Short mmCIF file of N, CA, C and O in Angstrom, two decimals:
data_model
loop_
_atom_site.label_atom_id
_atom_site.label_comp_id
_atom_site.label_asym_id
_atom_site.label_seq_id
_atom_site.Cartn_x
_atom_site.Cartn_y
_atom_site.Cartn_z
N MET A 1243 -4.25 -44.34 -32.56
CA MET A 1243 -4.36 -44.13 -33.96
C MET A 1243 -3.00 -43.81 -34.36
O MET A 1243 -2.57 -42.92 -33.79
N SER A 1244 -2.71 -44.26 -35.35
CA SER A 1244 -1.28 -44.14 -36.01
C SER A 1244 -1.18 -43.12 -37.16
O SER A 1244 -0.07 -43.09 -37.78
N VAL A 1245 -2.40 -42.47 -37.63
CA VAL A 1245 -2.31 -41.74 -38.61
C VAL A 1245 -1.73 -40.21 -38.16
O VAL A 1245 -2.18 -39.86 -37.09
N SER A 1246 -1.01 -39.68 -39.17
CA SER A 1246 -0.30 -38.60 -38.55
C SER A 1246 -1.26 -37.28 -38.73
O SER A 1246 -2.37 -37.16 -39.35
N TYR A 1247 -0.86 -36.05 -37.82
CA TYR A 1247 -1.68 -35.15 -37.88
C TYR A 1247 -1.66 -34.47 -39.56
O TYR A 1247 -2.74 -34.11 -39.92
N GLU A 1248 -0.48 -34.62 -40.19
CA GLU A 1248 -0.59 -34.08 -41.43
C GLU A 1248 -1.47 -34.47 -42.33
O GLU A 1248 -2.17 -33.98 -43.26
N GLN A 1249 -1.57 -35.92 -42.26
CA GLN A 1249 -2.63 -36.84 -43.11
C GLN A 1249 -3.89 -36.43 -42.89
O GLN A 1249 -4.74 -36.41 -43.59
N LEU A 1250 -4.21 -36.45 -41.45
CA LEU A 1250 -5.49 -35.85 -41.30
C LEU A 1250 -6.10 -34.60 -41.50
O LEU A 1250 -7.09 -34.51 -42.12
N SER A 1251 -4.79 -33.78 -41.28
CA SER A 1251 -5.22 -32.44 -41.80
C SER A 1251 -5.66 -32.31 -43.13
O SER A 1251 -6.73 -31.67 -43.60
N LEU A 1252 -4.70 -33.08 -44.00
CA LEU A 1252 -5.24 -33.11 -45.36
C LEU A 1252 -6.40 -33.70 -45.55
O LEU A 1252 -7.19 -33.31 -46.69
N ASP A 1253 -6.65 -34.82 -45.08
CA ASP A 1253 -8.11 -35.54 -45.37
C ASP A 1253 -9.32 -34.36 -44.92
O ASP A 1253 -10.27 -34.57 -45.77
N VAL A 1254 -8.97 -33.84 -43.95
CA VAL A 1254 -10.09 -32.70 -43.42
C VAL A 1254 -10.10 -31.85 -44.48
O VAL A 1254 -11.43 -31.61 -44.97
N ILE A 1255 -8.96 -31.26 -45.05
CA ILE A 1255 -9.39 -30.42 -46.28
C ILE A 1255 -9.72 -30.87 -47.38
O ILE A 1255 -10.65 -30.18 -48.16
N ARG A 1256 -9.48 -31.96 -47.81
CA ARG A 1256 -10.12 -32.72 -48.90
C ARG A 1256 -11.65 -33.01 -48.69
O ARG A 1256 -12.50 -32.76 -49.52
N TRP A 1257 -11.98 -33.23 -47.57
CA TRP A 1257 -13.18 -33.52 -47.20
C TRP A 1257 -14.25 -32.15 -47.19
O TRP A 1257 -15.24 -32.14 -48.05
N ALA A 1258 -13.57 -31.13 -46.83
CA ALA A 1258 -14.05 -29.90 -46.95
C ALA A 1258 -14.45 -29.23 -48.35
O ALA A 1258 -15.30 -28.69 -48.84
N GLU A 1259 -13.31 -29.80 -49.25
CA GLU A 1259 -13.38 -29.18 -50.77
C GLU A 1259 -14.26 -29.91 -51.17
O GLU A 1259 -15.23 -29.43 -52.18
N ALA A 1260 -14.62 -31.26 -50.99
CA ALA A 1260 -15.58 -32.25 -51.78
C ALA A 1260 -17.07 -31.69 -51.51
O ALA A 1260 -17.86 -31.65 -52.22
N ARG A 1261 -17.19 -31.09 -50.21
CA ARG A 1261 -18.53 -30.48 -49.75
C ARG A 1261 -18.73 -29.01 -49.98
O ARG A 1261 -19.81 -28.68 -49.69
N LYS A 1262 -17.72 -28.38 -50.82
CA LYS A 1262 -17.67 -27.22 -51.25
C LYS A 1262 -17.60 -26.12 -49.91
O LYS A 1262 -17.81 -24.97 -50.12
N ILE A 1263 -17.25 -26.79 -48.84
CA ILE A 1263 -17.20 -25.80 -47.58
C ILE A 1263 -15.81 -24.93 -48.02
O ILE A 1263 -15.97 -23.64 -47.69
N ILE A 1264 -14.85 -25.54 -48.72
CA ILE A 1264 -13.74 -24.56 -49.18
C ILE A 1264 -14.12 -24.87 -50.44
O ILE A 1264 -14.00 -26.03 -51.18
N PRO A 1265 -14.20 -23.81 -51.34
CA PRO A 1265 -14.01 -22.38 -51.14
C PRO A 1265 -15.01 -21.63 -50.67
O PRO A 1265 -14.86 -20.20 -50.52
N ASN A 1266 -16.29 -22.34 -50.39
CA ASN A 1266 -17.44 -21.44 -50.33
C ASN A 1266 -17.80 -20.59 -48.80
O ASN A 1266 -18.49 -19.74 -48.86
N SER A 1267 -16.97 -21.08 -47.87
CA SER A 1267 -17.35 -20.80 -46.71
C SER A 1267 -16.17 -19.63 -46.47
O SER A 1267 -15.42 -19.21 -47.28
N ARG A 1268 -16.06 -18.99 -45.11
CA ARG A 1268 -15.37 -17.95 -44.99
C ARG A 1268 -14.69 -18.38 -43.46
O ARG A 1268 -15.16 -19.15 -42.61
N PRO A 1269 -13.48 -17.62 -43.18
CA PRO A 1269 -12.77 -18.03 -41.98
C PRO A 1269 -13.77 -17.64 -40.62
O PRO A 1269 -13.89 -18.29 -39.66
N LEU A 1270 -14.48 -16.47 -41.02
CA LEU A 1270 -15.39 -16.20 -39.75
C LEU A 1270 -16.59 -17.08 -39.63
O LEU A 1270 -16.89 -17.23 -38.43
N ALA A 1271 -17.01 -17.58 -40.67
CA ALA A 1271 -18.00 -18.71 -40.67
C ALA A 1271 -17.48 -19.88 -39.94
O ALA A 1271 -18.22 -20.67 -38.96
N GLN A 1272 -16.58 -20.20 -40.22
CA GLN A 1272 -15.65 -21.39 -39.51
C GLN A 1272 -15.49 -20.91 -37.86
O GLN A 1272 -15.59 -21.87 -37.07
N ALA A 1273 -15.07 -19.66 -37.61
CA ALA A 1273 -15.02 -19.25 -36.27
C ALA A 1273 -16.29 -19.50 -35.50
O ALA A 1273 -16.18 -19.81 -34.33
N ILE A 1274 -17.22 -19.12 -36.09
CA ILE A 1274 -18.69 -19.24 -35.47
C ILE A 1274 -19.16 -20.73 -35.17
O ILE A 1274 -19.36 -20.84 -33.87
N LYS A 1275 -18.53 -21.44 -36.34
CA LYS A 1275 -18.63 -23.00 -35.89
C LYS A 1275 -17.95 -23.34 -34.86
O LYS A 1275 -18.32 -24.21 -34.08
N THR A 1276 -16.73 -22.91 -34.76
CA THR A 1276 -15.83 -23.29 -33.60
C THR A 1276 -16.35 -22.99 -32.33
O THR A 1276 -16.48 -23.86 -31.48
N HIS A 1277 -16.91 -21.76 -32.31
CA HIS A 1277 -17.80 -21.44 -30.99
C HIS A 1277 -18.76 -22.32 -30.66
O HIS A 1277 -18.87 -22.60 -29.45
N GLU A 1278 -19.70 -22.68 -31.66
CA GLU A 1278 -20.70 -23.40 -31.27
C GLU A 1278 -20.20 -24.97 -30.72
O GLU A 1278 -20.77 -25.58 -29.92
N GLU A 1279 -19.02 -25.41 -31.49
CA GLU A 1279 -18.56 -26.55 -31.06
C GLU A 1279 -17.82 -26.52 -29.72
O GLU A 1279 -17.89 -27.33 -28.85
N LEU A 1280 -17.35 -25.53 -29.31
CA LEU A 1280 -16.86 -24.94 -28.25
C LEU A 1280 -18.14 -25.13 -27.03
O LEU A 1280 -17.67 -25.76 -25.92
N GLY A 1281 -19.00 -24.68 -27.26
CA GLY A 1281 -20.12 -24.71 -26.33
C GLY A 1281 -20.74 -26.24 -26.18
O GLY A 1281 -20.87 -26.72 -25.04
N GLU A 1282 -20.66 -27.00 -27.04
CA GLU A 1282 -20.77 -28.41 -27.01
C GLU A 1282 -19.67 -29.18 -26.08
O GLU A 1282 -20.04 -30.17 -25.31
N LEU A 1283 -18.28 -28.63 -26.18
CA LEU A 1283 -17.32 -29.32 -25.27
C LEU A 1283 -17.55 -29.08 -23.92
O LEU A 1283 -17.54 -29.74 -23.15
N LEU A 1284 -17.91 -27.49 -23.93
CA LEU A 1284 -18.37 -27.24 -22.27
C LEU A 1284 -19.61 -28.13 -21.75
O LEU A 1284 -19.43 -28.64 -20.43
N SER A 1285 -20.23 -28.17 -22.54
CA SER A 1285 -21.57 -29.02 -22.06
C SER A 1285 -21.15 -30.43 -21.63
O SER A 1285 -21.47 -31.25 -20.75
N ALA A 1286 -20.32 -31.08 -22.56
CA ALA A 1286 -19.88 -32.71 -22.48
C ALA A 1286 -19.14 -32.39 -21.21
O ALA A 1286 -19.28 -33.79 -20.51
N LEU A 1287 -18.07 -31.49 -21.07
CA LEU A 1287 -17.27 -31.84 -19.65
C LEU A 1287 -17.88 -31.54 -18.72
O LEU A 1287 -17.66 -32.34 -17.64
N ASN A 1288 -18.94 -30.69 -18.71
CA ASN A 1288 -19.80 -30.24 -17.39
C ASN A 1288 -20.76 -31.68 -17.13
O ASN A 1288 -20.66 -31.91 -15.80
N ARG A 1289 -21.04 -32.42 -18.26
CA ARG A 1289 -21.69 -33.76 -17.79
C ARG A 1289 -20.75 -34.98 -17.30
O ARG A 1289 -21.27 -36.02 -17.12
N GLY A 1290 -19.47 -34.70 -17.89
CA GLY A 1290 -18.70 -35.82 -17.58
C GLY A 1290 -18.63 -36.89 -18.57
O GLY A 1290 -18.34 -38.20 -18.43
N ASP A 1291 -19.14 -36.66 -19.90
CA ASP A 1291 -19.34 -37.49 -21.04
C ASP A 1291 -18.04 -37.61 -21.72
O ASP A 1291 -17.99 -36.72 -22.69
N GLN A 1292 -17.44 -38.70 -21.36
CA GLN A 1292 -16.09 -38.71 -22.33
C GLN A 1292 -16.46 -38.95 -23.65
O GLN A 1292 -15.55 -38.18 -24.43
N ALA A 1293 -17.54 -39.67 -24.23
CA ALA A 1293 -17.45 -40.02 -25.63
C ALA A 1293 -17.82 -38.50 -26.34
O ALA A 1293 -17.30 -38.18 -27.52
N GLU A 1294 -18.65 -37.75 -25.85
CA GLU A 1294 -19.16 -36.42 -26.40
C GLU A 1294 -17.88 -35.44 -26.41
O GLU A 1294 -17.68 -34.62 -27.11
N THR A 1295 -17.10 -35.46 -25.20
CA THR A 1295 -15.83 -34.59 -25.12
C THR A 1295 -14.98 -34.89 -26.36
O THR A 1295 -14.57 -33.98 -26.83
N LEU A 1296 -14.88 -36.33 -26.47
CA LEU A 1296 -13.87 -36.59 -27.76
C LEU A 1296 -14.35 -36.32 -28.78
O LEU A 1296 -13.52 -35.62 -29.75
N ASP A 1297 -15.73 -36.35 -29.14
CA ASP A 1297 -16.44 -35.87 -30.33
C ASP A 1297 -16.20 -34.51 -30.58
O ASP A 1297 -15.85 -33.76 -31.48
N ALA A 1298 -16.54 -33.71 -29.37
CA ALA A 1298 -16.36 -32.16 -29.64
C ALA A 1298 -14.82 -31.57 -29.60
O ALA A 1298 -14.82 -30.87 -30.57
N TYR A 1299 -13.77 -32.45 -29.12
CA TYR A 1299 -12.53 -31.95 -29.42
C TYR A 1299 -12.17 -32.08 -30.87
O TYR A 1299 -11.44 -31.22 -31.51
N GLY A 1300 -12.76 -33.22 -31.49
CA GLY A 1300 -12.51 -33.34 -32.69
C GLY A 1300 -13.35 -32.51 -33.74
O GLY A 1300 -12.58 -32.13 -34.80
N ASP A 1301 -14.25 -32.10 -33.37
CA ASP A 1301 -14.98 -31.43 -34.25
C ASP A 1301 -14.58 -29.86 -34.03
O ASP A 1301 -14.39 -29.15 -35.22
N ILE A 1302 -14.09 -29.38 -32.89
CA ILE A 1302 -13.26 -27.84 -33.07
C ILE A 1302 -12.11 -28.14 -33.73
O ILE A 1302 -11.74 -27.42 -34.33
N MET A 1303 -11.29 -29.35 -33.88
CA MET A 1303 -10.21 -29.32 -34.63
C MET A 1303 -10.42 -29.24 -36.06
O MET A 1303 -9.85 -28.63 -36.82
N VAL A 1304 -11.54 -29.97 -36.46
CA VAL A 1304 -11.99 -29.73 -37.94
C VAL A 1304 -12.26 -28.11 -38.25
O VAL A 1304 -11.84 -27.88 -39.31
N THR A 1305 -13.30 -27.65 -37.43
CA THR A 1305 -13.47 -26.21 -37.75
C THR A 1305 -12.03 -25.40 -37.71
O THR A 1305 -12.23 -24.39 -38.60
N LEU A 1306 -11.38 -25.63 -36.93
CA LEU A 1306 -9.94 -24.81 -36.75
C LEU A 1306 -9.17 -25.06 -38.10
O LEU A 1306 -8.66 -24.08 -38.81
N ILE A 1307 -9.04 -26.36 -38.48
CA ILE A 1307 -8.31 -26.64 -39.84
C ILE A 1307 -8.79 -26.24 -41.19
O ILE A 1307 -8.19 -25.42 -41.81
N VAL A 1308 -10.31 -26.21 -41.06
CA VAL A 1308 -11.04 -25.63 -42.35
C VAL A 1308 -10.79 -24.13 -42.25
O VAL A 1308 -10.54 -23.41 -43.33
N GLY A 1309 -10.97 -23.62 -41.01
CA GLY A 1309 -10.94 -21.82 -40.91
C GLY A 1309 -9.50 -21.50 -41.12
O GLY A 1309 -9.60 -20.55 -41.99
N ALA A 1310 -8.66 -22.31 -40.67
CA ALA A 1310 -7.34 -21.78 -41.10
C ALA A 1310 -6.96 -21.74 -42.43
O ALA A 1310 -6.27 -20.98 -43.22
N ASP A 1311 -7.13 -22.87 -43.15
CA ASP A 1311 -7.03 -23.07 -44.71
C ASP A 1311 -7.72 -21.98 -45.19
O ASP A 1311 -7.16 -21.44 -46.07
N LEU A 1312 -8.88 -21.65 -44.97
CA LEU A 1312 -9.76 -20.65 -45.65
C LEU A 1312 -8.94 -19.05 -45.51
O LEU A 1312 -8.97 -18.21 -46.49
N ALA A 1313 -8.24 -18.96 -44.55
CA ALA A 1313 -7.44 -17.49 -44.10
C ALA A 1313 -6.38 -17.83 -44.60
O ALA A 1313 -5.31 -16.73 -44.52
N GLY A 1314 -5.64 -18.98 -45.53
CA GLY A 1314 -4.40 -18.99 -46.15
C GLY A 1314 -3.34 -19.11 -44.70
O GLY A 1314 -2.07 -18.90 -44.92
N ILE A 1315 -3.77 -19.87 -43.59
CA ILE A 1315 -2.88 -20.15 -42.46
C ILE A 1315 -2.82 -21.67 -42.43
O ILE A 1315 -3.69 -22.33 -42.12
N ASP A 1316 -1.55 -22.08 -42.13
CA ASP A 1316 -1.23 -23.24 -41.79
C ASP A 1316 -1.50 -23.64 -40.18
O ASP A 1316 -0.95 -22.71 -39.47
N LEU A 1317 -2.53 -24.43 -39.74
CA LEU A 1317 -2.63 -24.37 -38.30
C LEU A 1317 -1.26 -24.62 -37.57
O LEU A 1317 -1.29 -24.33 -36.35
N MET A 1318 -0.46 -25.65 -37.96
CA MET A 1318 0.73 -25.85 -37.36
C MET A 1318 1.55 -24.60 -37.22
O MET A 1318 2.29 -24.35 -36.18
N ASP A 1319 1.66 -23.75 -38.14
CA ASP A 1319 2.61 -22.66 -38.10
C ASP A 1319 1.72 -21.76 -37.11
O ASP A 1319 2.64 -21.18 -36.33
N ALA A 1320 0.41 -21.66 -37.09
CA ALA A 1320 -0.13 -20.92 -35.70
C ALA A 1320 0.20 -21.44 -34.30
O ALA A 1320 0.46 -20.65 -33.50
N LEU A 1321 0.08 -22.85 -34.53
CA LEU A 1321 0.47 -23.28 -33.18
C LEU A 1321 2.11 -22.83 -32.66
O LEU A 1321 2.32 -22.43 -31.63
N ALA A 1322 2.87 -23.24 -33.82
CA ALA A 1322 4.36 -22.94 -33.32
C ALA A 1322 4.42 -21.60 -33.00
O ALA A 1322 5.12 -21.02 -32.20
N HIS A 1323 3.80 -20.57 -33.80
CA HIS A 1323 3.91 -19.06 -33.39
C HIS A 1323 3.47 -18.82 -31.91
O HIS A 1323 3.81 -18.25 -31.00
N ALA A 1324 2.24 -19.44 -31.69
CA ALA A 1324 1.63 -19.33 -30.15
C ALA A 1324 2.69 -19.77 -29.32
O ALA A 1324 2.97 -19.12 -28.16
N TYR A 1325 3.44 -21.23 -29.37
CA TYR A 1325 4.15 -21.53 -28.63
C TYR A 1325 5.44 -20.80 -28.56
O TYR A 1325 5.81 -20.59 -27.14
N THR A 1326 5.82 -20.14 -29.38
CA THR A 1326 6.96 -19.18 -29.36
C THR A 1326 6.57 -18.20 -28.32
O THR A 1326 7.59 -17.78 -27.61
N GLN A 1327 5.56 -17.63 -28.52
CA GLN A 1327 5.10 -16.52 -27.58
C GLN A 1327 4.88 -17.05 -26.27
O GLN A 1327 5.30 -16.04 -25.15
N ILE A 1328 4.51 -18.25 -25.87
CA ILE A 1328 4.61 -18.68 -24.50
C ILE A 1328 5.48 -19.36 -23.81
O ILE A 1328 5.50 -19.65 -22.63
N LYS A 1329 6.50 -19.99 -24.57
CA LYS A 1329 7.33 -20.88 -23.94
C LYS A 1329 8.33 -20.35 -23.01
O LYS A 1329 8.56 -21.14 -22.18
N ASP A 1330 8.40 -19.43 -22.69
CA ASP A 1330 9.30 -18.65 -21.80
C ASP A 1330 8.59 -18.01 -20.52
O ASP A 1330 9.13 -17.34 -19.64
N ARG A 1331 7.16 -18.08 -20.82
CA ARG A 1331 6.48 -17.42 -19.54
C ARG A 1331 6.48 -18.28 -18.09
O ARG A 1331 6.53 -19.46 -18.60
N ARG A 1332 6.78 -17.61 -17.38
CA ARG A 1332 6.69 -18.37 -15.98
C ARG A 1332 5.70 -17.89 -15.11
O ARG A 1332 5.31 -16.57 -15.04
N GLY A 1333 5.06 -18.45 -14.30
CA GLY A 1333 3.97 -18.17 -13.39
C GLY A 1333 3.34 -19.43 -12.77
O GLY A 1333 3.91 -20.74 -12.99
N THR A 1334 1.96 -19.32 -12.15
CA THR A 1334 1.59 -20.28 -11.45
C THR A 1334 0.04 -20.25 -11.67
O THR A 1334 -0.48 -19.13 -11.68
N LEU A 1335 -0.68 -21.55 -11.85
CA LEU A 1335 -1.98 -21.49 -11.66
C LEU A 1335 -2.60 -21.59 -10.50
O LEU A 1335 -2.18 -22.60 -9.52
N ARG A 1336 -3.38 -20.80 -10.10
CA ARG A 1336 -3.93 -20.71 -8.65
C ARG A 1336 -4.98 -21.71 -8.61
O ARG A 1336 -5.50 -22.25 -9.74
N GLU A 1337 -5.31 -22.19 -7.39
CA GLU A 1337 -6.37 -23.09 -7.13
C GLU A 1337 -7.76 -22.49 -7.63
O GLU A 1337 -8.49 -23.35 -8.19
N ASP A 1338 -7.76 -21.25 -7.98
CA ASP A 1338 -9.23 -20.84 -8.65
C ASP A 1338 -9.10 -20.96 -9.99
O ASP A 1338 -10.14 -20.39 -10.82
N GLY A 1339 -7.99 -21.33 -10.61
CA GLY A 1339 -7.84 -21.51 -12.20
C GLY A 1339 -7.36 -20.40 -12.79
O GLY A 1339 -7.38 -20.05 -13.90
N VAL A 1340 -6.96 -19.14 -11.98
CA VAL A 1340 -6.43 -18.11 -12.72
C VAL A 1340 -4.89 -18.40 -12.76
O VAL A 1340 -4.14 -18.65 -11.83
N PHE A 1341 -4.33 -18.02 -14.06
CA PHE A 1341 -2.81 -18.13 -14.09
C PHE A 1341 -2.18 -16.79 -13.94
O PHE A 1341 -2.59 -15.57 -14.53
N VAL A 1342 -1.25 -16.72 -13.01
CA VAL A 1342 -0.54 -15.42 -12.65
C VAL A 1342 0.85 -15.53 -13.11
O VAL A 1342 1.49 -16.12 -12.89
N LYS A 1343 1.36 -14.72 -13.98
CA LYS A 1343 2.46 -14.37 -14.74
C LYS A 1343 3.44 -13.79 -13.80
O LYS A 1343 3.23 -13.04 -13.05
N GLU A 1344 4.57 -14.46 -13.86
CA GLU A 1344 5.63 -13.81 -12.82
C GLU A 1344 6.16 -12.58 -13.58
O GLU A 1344 6.10 -12.42 -14.80
N SER A 1345 6.54 -11.49 -13.00
CA SER A 1345 7.15 -10.34 -13.35
C SER A 1345 8.50 -10.68 -13.90
O SER A 1345 9.29 -11.53 -13.47
N CYS A 1346 8.95 -10.24 -15.01
CA CYS A 1346 10.09 -10.13 -15.81
C CYS A 1346 11.34 -9.40 -15.13
O CYS A 1346 11.02 -8.37 -14.71
#
């Protein structure tokens, strides 16, 4: 797919505005929806259903974009902020899935 994140994000916001999700929803409501979609993602991953996994990741992105917009936050700014916080972390992911940070 050759559409940029910026264009898709704008399309999602316009879609939400056309359906009155923006401005009538709230960030908390979108976070709850994100939580529901995360449950669908976990279920799809557990079943090994690639099509449902793709759909769930997309739905999560939609709820994050809408929720961030309602909160007055650009999702890319939030991602950049998070990356700034983690970029210099060092550690190892153990076989049991636990990330162990190195001491500074």
